[in-house]
mmCIF file of C-alpha atoms in Angstrom:
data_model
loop_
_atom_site.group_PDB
_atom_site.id
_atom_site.type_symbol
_atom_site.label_atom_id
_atom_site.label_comp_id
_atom_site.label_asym_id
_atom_site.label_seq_id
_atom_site.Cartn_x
_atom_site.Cartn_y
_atom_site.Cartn_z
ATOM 1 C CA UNK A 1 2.750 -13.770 3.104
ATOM 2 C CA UNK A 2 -0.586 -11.541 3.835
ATOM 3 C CA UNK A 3 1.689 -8.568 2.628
ATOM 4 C CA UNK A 4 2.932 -9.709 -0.754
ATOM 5 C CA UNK A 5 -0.973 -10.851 -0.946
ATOM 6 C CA UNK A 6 -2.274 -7.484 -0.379
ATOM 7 C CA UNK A 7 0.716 -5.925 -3.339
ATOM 8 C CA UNK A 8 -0.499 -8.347 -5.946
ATOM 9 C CA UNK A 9 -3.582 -8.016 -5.026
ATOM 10 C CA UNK A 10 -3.380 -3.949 -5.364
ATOM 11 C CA UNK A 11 -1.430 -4.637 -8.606
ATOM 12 C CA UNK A 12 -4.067 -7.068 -10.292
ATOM 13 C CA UNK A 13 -6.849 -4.482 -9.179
ATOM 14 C CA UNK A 14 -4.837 -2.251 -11.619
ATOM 15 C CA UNK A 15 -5.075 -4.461 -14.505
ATOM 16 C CA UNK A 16 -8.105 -4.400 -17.400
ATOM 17 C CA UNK A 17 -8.301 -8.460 -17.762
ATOM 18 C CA UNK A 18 -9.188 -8.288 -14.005
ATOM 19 C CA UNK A 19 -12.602 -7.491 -13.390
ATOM 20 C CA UNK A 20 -12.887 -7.157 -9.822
ATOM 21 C CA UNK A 21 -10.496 -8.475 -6.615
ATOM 22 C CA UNK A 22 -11.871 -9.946 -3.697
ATOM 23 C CA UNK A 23 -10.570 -8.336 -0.201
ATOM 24 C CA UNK A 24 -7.350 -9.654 0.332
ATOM 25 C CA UNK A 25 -7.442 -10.805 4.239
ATOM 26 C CA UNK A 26 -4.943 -13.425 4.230
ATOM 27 C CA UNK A 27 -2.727 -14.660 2.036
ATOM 28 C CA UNK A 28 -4.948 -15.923 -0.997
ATOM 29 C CA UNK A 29 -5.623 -13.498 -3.579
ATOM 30 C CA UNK A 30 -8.999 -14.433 -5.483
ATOM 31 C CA UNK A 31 -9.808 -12.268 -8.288
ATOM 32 C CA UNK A 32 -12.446 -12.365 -11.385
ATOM 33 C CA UNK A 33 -10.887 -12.026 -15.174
ATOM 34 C CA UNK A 34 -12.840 -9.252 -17.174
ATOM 35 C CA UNK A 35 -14.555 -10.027 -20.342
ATOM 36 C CA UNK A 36 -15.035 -13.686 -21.878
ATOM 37 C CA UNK A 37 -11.742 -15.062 -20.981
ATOM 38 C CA UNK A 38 -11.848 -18.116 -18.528
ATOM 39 C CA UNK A 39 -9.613 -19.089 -15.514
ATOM 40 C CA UNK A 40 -8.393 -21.916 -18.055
ATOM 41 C CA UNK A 41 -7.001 -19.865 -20.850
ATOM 42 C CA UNK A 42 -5.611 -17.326 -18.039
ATOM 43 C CA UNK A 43 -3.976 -20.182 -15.943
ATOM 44 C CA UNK A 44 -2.584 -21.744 -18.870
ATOM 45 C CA UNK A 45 -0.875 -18.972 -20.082
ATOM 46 C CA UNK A 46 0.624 -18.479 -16.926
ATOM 47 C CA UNK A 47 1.886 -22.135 -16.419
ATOM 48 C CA UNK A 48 4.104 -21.423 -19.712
ATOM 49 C CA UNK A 49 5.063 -18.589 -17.762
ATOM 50 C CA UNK A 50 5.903 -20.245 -14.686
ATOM 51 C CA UNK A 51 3.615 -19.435 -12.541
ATOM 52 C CA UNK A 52 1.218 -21.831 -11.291
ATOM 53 C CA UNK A 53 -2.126 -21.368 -9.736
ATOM 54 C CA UNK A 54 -5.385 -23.142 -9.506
ATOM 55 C CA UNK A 55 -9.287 -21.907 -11.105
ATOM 56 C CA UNK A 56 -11.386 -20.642 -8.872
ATOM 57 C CA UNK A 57 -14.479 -20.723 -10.481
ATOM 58 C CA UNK A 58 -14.912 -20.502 -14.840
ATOM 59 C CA UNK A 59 -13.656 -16.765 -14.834
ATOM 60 C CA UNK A 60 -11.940 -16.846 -11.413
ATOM 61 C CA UNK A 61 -8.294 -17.607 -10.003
ATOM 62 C CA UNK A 62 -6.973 -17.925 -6.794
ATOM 63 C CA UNK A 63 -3.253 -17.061 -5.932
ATOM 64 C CA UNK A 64 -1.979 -18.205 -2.714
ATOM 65 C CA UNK A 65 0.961 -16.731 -0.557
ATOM 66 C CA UNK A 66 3.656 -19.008 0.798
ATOM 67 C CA UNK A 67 6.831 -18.164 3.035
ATOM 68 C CA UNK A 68 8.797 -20.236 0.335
ATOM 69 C CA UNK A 69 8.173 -17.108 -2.482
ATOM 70 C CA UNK A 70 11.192 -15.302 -2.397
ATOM 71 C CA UNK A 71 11.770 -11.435 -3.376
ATOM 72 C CA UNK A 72 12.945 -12.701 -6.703
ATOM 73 C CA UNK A 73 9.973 -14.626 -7.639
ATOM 74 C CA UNK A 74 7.444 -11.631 -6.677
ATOM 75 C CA UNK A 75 9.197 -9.043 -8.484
ATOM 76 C CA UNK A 76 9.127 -11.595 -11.271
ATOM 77 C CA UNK A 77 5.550 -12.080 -11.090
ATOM 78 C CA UNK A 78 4.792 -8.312 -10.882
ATOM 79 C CA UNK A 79 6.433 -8.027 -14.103
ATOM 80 C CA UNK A 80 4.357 -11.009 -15.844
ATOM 81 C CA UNK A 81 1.178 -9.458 -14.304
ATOM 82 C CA UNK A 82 1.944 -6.437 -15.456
ATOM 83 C CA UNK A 83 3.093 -7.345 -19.147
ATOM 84 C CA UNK A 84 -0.268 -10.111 -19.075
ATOM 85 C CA UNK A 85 -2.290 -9.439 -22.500
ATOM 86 C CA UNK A 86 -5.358 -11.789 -22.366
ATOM 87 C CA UNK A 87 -5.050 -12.221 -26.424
ATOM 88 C CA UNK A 88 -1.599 -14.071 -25.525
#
């Protein structure tokens, strides 16, 4: 769980809607969206996605780690993290 924290969090420090990650220590990811869009607008384009996660703060989002997230589901989340345009 810390370990596939630590890859998305590497992969969403990669990313220009991400303004800054916290340290990843565990396995929750917290991370700041760049410019003026908020955690809401983020999250919800995510949920149509699938991928579910709560606000943080106006402009931050936490992702949390669980031993039920299988291989599939991470490689699949790489790829919408990846592919994420904040105009969506």
């Amino acid at each position: 769980d810390n370990a596939r924290a630590r890859q998305i969090g590497a992969l969403l420090e990669q990313q220009d809607y991400v303004a800054s990650v916290r340290p990843v220590q565990s396995n929750i990811v917290i991370f700041d969206l760049a410019g003026t869009q908020t955690a809401a607008h983020f999250l919800a384009n995510m949920e149509k996605l699938g991928v579910v996660a709560p606000a943080f703060g106006p402009q931050t989002v936490r992702f949390t780690f669980h031993l039920d997230i299988s291989d599939e589901m991470m490689s699949q989340l790489q790829e919408i993290l990846q592919s994420y345009s904040s105009a969506g």
